[in-house]
Coordinates of C-alpha atoms in Angstrom, one line a residue:
M5 CA 131.5 101.5 193.0
S6 CA 133.7 102.2 189.9
G7 CA 133.7 98.6 188.7
R8 CA 137.5 98.5 188.8
V9 CA 139.9 96.2 190.6
G10 CA 139.8 97.1 194.3
D11 CA 136.5 99.0 193.9
L12 CA 133.9 96.3 193.2
S13 CA 130.5 95.9 194.9
L14 CA 129.5 92.4 195.9
K15 CA 127.3 92.2 192.8
Q16 CA 130.1 93.3 190.6
G17 CA 132.5 90.8 192.2
D18 CA 130.0 88.0 191.6
A19 CA 129.6 89.1 188.0
L20 CA 133.4 88.9 187.5
A21 CA 133.6 85.4 189.0
Q22 CA 130.7 84.2 186.7
F23 CA 132.3 85.9 183.7
R24 CA 135.6 84.2 184.2
V25 CA 134.0 80.8 184.5
R26 CA 131.8 81.3 181.4
I27 CA 134.7 82.3 179.2
Q28 CA 137.2 79.8 180.6
D29 CA 137.5 78.1 177.2
I30 CA 138.7 81.3 175.4
L31 CA 140.9 82.8 178.2
P32 CA 144.1 81.5 176.5
D33 CA 143.1 83.3 173.3
L34 CA 142.9 86.7 175.0
P35 CA 145.7 89.2 174.9
A36 CA 145.4 89.5 178.7
E37 CA 143.3 87.5 181.1
H38 CA 143.8 89.4 184.4
D39 CA 140.9 91.0 186.2
H40 CA 141.7 94.5 184.9
Y41 CA 141.2 93.3 181.4
L42 CA 138.0 91.3 182.0
L43 CA 136.4 94.1 183.9
R44 CA 136.7 96.3 180.9
W45 CA 134.2 94.1 179.0
L46 CA 131.9 93.9 182.0
R47 CA 131.9 97.7 182.5
A48 CA 131.1 98.1 178.7
R49 CA 127.9 96.1 179.2
S50 CA 127.0 97.4 182.7
F51 CA 128.0 94.2 184.3
N52 CA 125.5 92.1 182.4
V53 CA 127.4 88.9 182.2
A54 CA 125.6 87.4 179.2
K55 CA 126.1 90.5 177.1
A56 CA 129.7 90.8 178.1
E57 CA 130.3 87.2 177.2
A58 CA 128.7 87.7 173.8
M59 CA 130.8 90.8 173.2
I60 CA 134.1 89.2 174.1
R61 CA 133.4 86.0 172.1
K62 CA 132.6 88.2 169.1
H63 CA 136.0 89.9 169.7
I64 CA 137.8 86.6 169.6
D65 CA 136.2 85.9 166.2
F66 CA 137.3 89.4 165.1
R67 CA 140.9 88.8 166.2
R68 CA 141.0 85.5 164.2
K69 CA 139.5 87.0 161.0
M70 CA 141.7 90.1 161.1
K71 CA 144.8 88.2 162.2
V72 CA 145.1 90.7 165.0
D73 CA 147.7 88.8 167.0
T74 CA 150.3 89.1 164.3
I75 CA 149.2 92.3 162.6
I76 CA 152.1 94.3 164.0
S77 CA 154.8 91.9 162.8
D78 CA 153.3 90.5 159.7
W79 CA 151.5 93.4 158.0
T80 CA 152.7 96.7 156.8
P81 CA 150.3 99.5 155.7
P82 CA 150.6 100.6 152.0
K83 CA 153.1 103.3 151.4
V84 CA 150.5 106.0 150.7
I85 CA 148.9 105.4 154.1
Q86 CA 152.3 105.5 155.8
K87 CA 153.1 108.8 154.2
Y88 CA 149.8 110.7 154.1
V89 CA 147.7 109.5 157.1
S90 CA 148.3 112.0 159.8
G91 CA 148.8 111.2 163.5
G92 CA 151.0 109.3 165.8
M93 CA 152.0 108.5 169.4
C94 CA 154.1 111.0 171.3
G95 CA 154.7 111.0 175.1
Y96 CA 152.6 110.0 178.1
D97 CA 150.1 111.8 180.3
K98 CA 150.7 112.4 184.0
E99 CA 149.3 109.0 184.9
G100 CA 151.5 107.2 182.4
S101 CA 149.0 106.6 179.6
P102 CA 150.3 106.9 176.0
I103 CA 149.1 110.0 174.1
W104 CA 147.9 109.7 170.5
Y105 CA 147.6 112.8 168.3
D106 CA 145.2 113.0 165.4
V107 CA 145.9 115.9 163.1
I108 CA 142.9 116.6 160.9
G109 CA 143.7 119.6 158.8
P110 CA 146.4 118.2 156.5
L111 CA 144.4 115.0 155.9
D112 CA 143.3 114.4 152.3
P113 CA 140.4 111.9 152.6
K114 CA 139.5 111.7 149.0
G115 CA 143.1 111.3 147.9
L116 CA 143.6 108.5 150.4
L117 CA 140.5 106.6 149.6
M118 CA 141.3 106.9 145.9
S119 CA 144.7 105.3 146.6
A120 CA 144.1 102.5 149.1
S121 CA 141.2 100.3 150.1
K122 CA 138.8 100.9 153.0
Q123 CA 140.0 97.5 154.4
D124 CA 143.6 98.7 154.4
F125 CA 142.6 101.7 156.5
M126 CA 140.7 99.4 158.9
R127 CA 143.8 97.2 159.2
T128 CA 146.0 100.2 159.8
K129 CA 143.8 101.5 162.6
I130 CA 143.7 98.0 164.2
R131 CA 147.5 97.9 164.0
N132 CA 147.8 101.3 165.6
I133 CA 145.4 100.3 168.4
E134 CA 147.4 97.1 169.0
I135 CA 150.6 99.1 169.2
L136 CA 149.0 101.4 171.8
Q137 CA 147.6 98.5 173.7
R138 CA 151.1 96.9 173.8
E139 CA 152.5 100.3 175.0
C140 CA 149.9 100.3 177.8
R141 CA 151.1 96.9 178.9
R142 CA 154.7 98.1 178.9
Q143 CA 153.7 101.1 181.0
S144 CA 151.8 98.9 183.4
S145 CA 155.0 96.8 184.0
K146 CA 157.3 99.8 184.1
L147 CA 155.1 101.8 186.6
N148 CA 153.9 98.8 188.5
K149 CA 150.3 99.9 188.1
N150 CA 147.5 99.2 185.7
V151 CA 147.6 101.3 182.5
E152 CA 144.8 100.3 180.1
S153 CA 143.7 103.3 178.2
I154 CA 145.1 106.1 176.1
T155 CA 144.7 109.9 176.0
M156 CA 143.9 111.4 172.6
V157 CA 144.6 115.0 171.3
Y158 CA 142.4 115.7 168.3
D159 CA 143.8 118.7 166.5
C160 CA 140.8 120.1 164.5
E161 CA 142.6 123.1 162.9
G162 CA 141.8 123.1 159.2
L163 CA 138.7 120.9 159.4
G164 CA 136.7 121.6 156.3
L165 CA 134.1 120.4 153.9
K166 CA 136.7 118.0 152.3
H167 CA 136.7 116.0 155.5
M168 CA 132.9 115.6 155.3
W169 CA 133.0 113.7 152.0
K170 CA 130.5 110.9 152.3
P171 CA 132.8 107.9 151.7
A172 CA 135.2 109.3 154.2
I173 CA 132.5 109.7 156.9
E174 CA 131.3 106.2 156.2
T175 CA 134.8 104.8 156.5
Y176 CA 135.5 106.7 159.7
G177 CA 132.2 105.5 161.1
E178 CA 133.1 101.9 160.5
I179 CA 136.4 102.4 162.2
L180 CA 134.7 104.0 165.2
T181 CA 132.2 101.1 165.4
M182 CA 135.1 98.6 165.2
F183 CA 136.9 100.4 168.1
E184 CA 133.8 100.6 170.2
E185 CA 133.0 96.9 169.8
N186 CA 136.5 95.5 170.2
Y187 CA 138.4 97.8 172.5
P188 CA 136.1 98.8 175.4
E189 CA 137.4 101.3 177.9
G190 CA 140.3 101.9 175.5
L191 CA 140.0 105.7 175.7
K192 CA 140.6 107.7 178.9
K193 CA 140.1 111.2 177.5
V194 CA 139.8 112.9 174.1
F195 CA 140.8 116.5 174.0
L196 CA 139.5 118.4 170.9
I197 CA 141.5 121.5 170.2
K198 CA 141.3 124.4 167.7
A199 CA 137.8 123.4 166.7
P200 CA 136.5 125.6 163.8
I201 CA 133.0 126.8 163.1
L202 CA 132.3 123.6 161.1
F203 CA 133.0 121.3 164.0
P204 CA 129.4 120.9 165.2
M205 CA 128.4 119.8 161.7
A206 CA 131.2 117.3 161.5
Y207 CA 130.5 116.0 165.0
N208 CA 126.8 115.5 164.2
L209 CA 127.8 113.2 161.3
I210 CA 129.8 110.8 163.5
K211 CA 128.4 111.0 167.0
H212 CA 125.8 108.2 166.5
F213 CA 128.8 105.8 166.0
L214 CA 129.9 106.6 169.6
C215 CA 128.4 105.1 172.8
E216 CA 127.3 107.4 175.5
E217 CA 130.3 106.6 177.7
T218 CA 132.7 107.6 174.9
R219 CA 130.8 110.9 174.3
R220 CA 131.3 111.7 178.0
K221 CA 135.1 111.4 177.5
L222 CA 135.2 114.1 174.8
A223 CA 136.3 117.6 175.9
V224 CA 136.1 120.4 173.4
L225 CA 138.7 123.0 174.6
G226 CA 138.6 126.7 174.0
G227 CA 141.4 129.3 173.6
N228 CA 143.1 128.1 176.8
W229 CA 143.7 124.6 175.3
Q230 CA 147.4 124.6 175.9
E231 CA 146.9 125.4 179.6
V232 CA 144.4 122.6 179.9
L233 CA 146.7 120.1 178.2
R234 CA 149.5 121.0 180.6
K235 CA 147.2 120.1 183.5
H236 CA 147.1 116.5 182.2
V237 CA 150.5 116.2 180.5
D238 CA 153.9 117.3 181.9
A239 CA 155.6 119.9 179.7
E240 CA 158.5 117.6 178.8
Q241 CA 156.1 115.1 177.4
L242 CA 154.1 117.6 175.4
P243 CA 155.5 118.9 172.0
V244 CA 156.3 122.6 171.8
A245 CA 153.7 122.9 169.1
Y246 CA 151.1 121.8 171.6
G247 CA 152.2 124.0 174.5
G248 CA 155.0 121.9 176.0
T249 CA 158.8 121.8 175.8
R250 CA 159.3 118.5 173.9
T251 CA 161.1 118.5 170.5
D252 CA 162.6 116.0 168.2
P253 CA 166.3 115.4 168.6
D254 CA 166.9 117.9 165.7
G255 CA 164.8 120.5 167.6
D256 CA 161.6 120.1 165.6
P257 CA 158.8 121.6 167.8
R258 CA 156.2 119.4 166.0
C259 CA 158.0 116.1 166.8
R260 CA 157.6 114.9 163.2
T261 CA 159.6 111.7 163.9
M262 CA 156.6 110.6 166.1
I263 CA 153.6 112.5 164.7
N264 CA 152.9 112.4 160.9
Y265 CA 151.3 115.5 159.5
G266 CA 150.1 114.0 156.3
G267 CA 149.4 116.2 153.3
T268 CA 147.7 116.2 149.8
V269 CA 148.1 112.8 148.2
P270 CA 149.7 113.1 144.7
R271 CA 147.6 111.7 141.9
S272 CA 150.3 109.3 141.0
Y273 CA 149.1 107.2 144.0
Y274 CA 145.5 107.0 142.7
V275 CA 144.8 103.3 142.0
R276 CA 141.9 103.7 139.5
D277 CA 144.1 106.1 137.4
S278 CA 147.1 103.8 137.4
I279 CA 145.5 100.3 137.1
Q280 CA 143.5 99.3 134.1
V281 CA 141.7 96.0 134.5
R282 CA 139.9 94.2 131.8
Y283 CA 137.1 92.3 133.4
D284 CA 135.5 89.1 132.1
A285 CA 131.9 90.0 133.0
S286 CA 129.7 92.8 134.1
V287 CA 126.3 92.6 135.8
T288 CA 123.8 95.0 137.3
I289 CA 122.5 94.2 140.8
S290 CA 119.1 95.6 141.6
R291 CA 118.5 97.7 144.7
G292 CA 117.8 95.5 147.7
A293 CA 119.2 92.4 146.0
V294 CA 122.1 89.9 146.4
L295 CA 123.9 88.2 143.5
Q296 CA 125.5 84.8 144.1
L297 CA 128.1 83.4 141.8
D298 CA 129.1 79.7 142.3
Y299 CA 132.6 78.3 141.6
D300 CA 133.4 74.6 141.8
V301 CA 136.7 74.0 143.6
G302 CA 137.8 70.5 142.9
A303 CA 141.1 70.2 144.8
P304 CA 142.0 71.1 148.4
C305 CA 144.2 74.2 148.9
S306 CA 143.2 75.7 145.6
L307 CA 143.3 79.5 145.4
L308 CA 140.1 81.4 144.6
R309 CA 141.0 84.8 143.3
W310 CA 138.7 87.8 142.4
Q311 CA 138.9 91.2 141.0
F312 CA 136.0 93.6 140.8
S313 CA 134.9 97.2 140.6
S314 CA 131.6 98.9 141.0
D315 CA 130.1 102.0 139.4
G316 CA 128.8 104.9 141.4
A317 CA 128.8 103.6 144.9
D318 CA 130.2 100.9 147.2
I319 CA 129.1 97.2 147.1
G320 CA 128.9 94.5 149.7
F321 CA 131.1 91.4 149.1
G322 CA 131.7 88.1 150.8
V323 CA 132.8 84.5 150.1
Y324 CA 130.9 81.5 151.4
K325 CA 130.9 77.7 151.0
R326 CA 127.7 75.8 150.3
T327 CA 126.7 73.3 153.0
A328 CA 124.0 71.6 150.9
E329 CA 123.8 70.3 147.4
G330 CA 121.4 71.7 144.8
G331 CA 119.0 74.6 145.1
E332 CA 119.7 78.0 146.5
Q333 CA 121.1 78.9 149.8
K334 CA 121.0 82.3 151.4
M335 CA 124.2 83.6 152.9
A336 CA 123.1 82.9 156.5
A337 CA 122.8 79.2 155.7
M338 CA 126.3 78.8 154.2
L339 CA 129.7 78.6 155.8
E340 CA 131.4 82.0 156.0
V341 CA 134.8 82.0 154.4
V342 CA 135.4 85.8 153.9
P343 CA 133.0 88.0 155.9
C344 CA 130.7 90.2 153.9
E345 CA 131.8 93.8 154.1
R346 CA 131.1 97.0 152.1
Y347 CA 133.9 97.8 149.7
N348 CA 134.6 101.2 148.1
A349 CA 135.2 99.4 144.8
H350 CA 133.9 102.5 142.9
L351 CA 137.0 104.3 144.2
V352 CA 139.6 101.5 144.3
P353 CA 139.2 98.2 142.4
E354 CA 139.3 95.2 144.7
D355 CA 141.9 92.4 144.0
N356 CA 142.2 89.6 146.5
A357 CA 142.2 85.8 147.0
V358 CA 141.5 83.1 149.5
T359 CA 142.9 79.5 149.9
C360 CA 140.1 77.0 149.9
P361 CA 141.1 74.3 152.4
E362 CA 138.7 71.7 151.0
P363 CA 136.9 71.1 147.7
G364 CA 133.3 72.2 147.3
V365 CA 131.1 74.9 145.8
Y366 CA 132.3 78.3 146.9
V367 CA 130.0 81.3 146.4
L368 CA 130.9 84.9 145.8
C369 CA 128.2 87.1 147.0
F370 CA 127.7 90.7 145.8
D371 CA 125.4 92.3 148.3
N372 CA 123.3 95.3 147.4
S373 CA 120.5 94.5 149.9
Y374 CA 121.3 97.6 152.0
S375 CA 120.6 100.0 149.1
I376 CA 116.9 100.9 148.8
I377 CA 117.3 103.3 145.9
Q378 CA 120.4 102.6 143.8
S379 CA 121.2 99.6 141.5
K380 CA 124.9 98.8 141.2
T381 CA 126.9 97.7 138.1
V382 CA 129.7 95.4 139.1
S383 CA 132.5 94.3 136.7
Y384 CA 134.4 91.2 137.8
T385 CA 137.0 88.5 137.0
V386 CA 137.2 85.3 139.0
E387 CA 139.7 82.4 138.6
V388 CA 140.4 79.2 140.4
L389 CA 144.1 78.3 140.7
P390 CA 144.7 74.6 141.5
P391 CA 147.5 73.8 144.0
A392 CA 149.8 72.7 141.1
G393 CA 149.7 76.3 139.8
E394 CA 147.8 75.6 136.5
V395 CA 145.1 78.3 136.0
L396 CA 141.7 76.8 135.7
M397 CA 139.0 79.2 134.6
L398 CA 135.5 78.0 135.5
P399 CA 132.3 79.5 134.3
D400 CA 130.3 81.0 137.0
R401 CA 126.7 80.2 137.7
A402 CA 124.8 83.2 138.9
V403 CA 122.0 81.6 140.9
G404 CA 120.0 84.7 140.9
R405 CA 119.2 87.8 142.9
I406 CA 117.7 87.0 146.3
P407 CA 115.3 89.8 147.3
V408 CA 115.6 91.0 150.9

């Protein structure tokens, strides 16, 4: 049995009933609670109810932290991403699924990562996925059938060594992992076209981020790729540039109003070149170590702001609140305020803030525990802004490096 609505075995049907009961408390927080949606999580975990429950509860936490429910209306990607990240949605396949085109050749990974943070790229990808998910729901209503996944056309023409730059591969890997963990069964088929001789090397760098089910959905097409695409997409839905008859209203065969073709990022966008920050302190964090910096926040709704950059490589960073007085606490024992992530602060300096809802000791953690070879030098400035707006600079107390 396929594990889809109308094609469930008795065991799969029982698993669905159990799953619905076990997640009753979070159903109102889900973007869709019908059986089609719930079965996606069960199929992703081979109908192991406990594992599917853990996966979907983690997703709810992800939606809250990333403000996914409002990301389309409340957040706009930086201008450099809008202009130079290639790709876009254009048309529907023969079953009504939206088609997304990724155009690799014109992409300038280094220029983009020198001009915007890795976190902005992650948010952009989440926003794009949510737009596609919304489009699937619209198609479901319009066609009166379930449309829950997208078709991708991956145009590999021009793929070269510049696309295999290590920070770019790492960022793309994190995006793939995010997609796998939070949008199960979101892909119907991926068509890779115009793959150059370097493609196997590039694929080997990212394939371990993909689950086996996703790998099975990849189809590397040969010289007859236009013919194959037309078997899955009606000609009027396929741009002329990809073997169909669709054009923009002005006759553009590439449909540039829907598909962005990117390009080389001008150096004027490079953040490190254009922003000079004078930091208050600098510290070297040993390989395999974590540095904790304590800040006393005396008034509720104070703003804790930080700026930092690293030398040579990325650095982990998160914000926590102490739950016990005195002594050291490891990150796992504290209340998470800003999840620890790896920041490409050696490329783009980080500048952000968080509102502290209640007073207490807030801890900025610079995490180098994942590095077994390289120490990192981090330059930083931190300030606490009380609700009244008066700037209060507090000395930090580095409680030390906690070996891992």
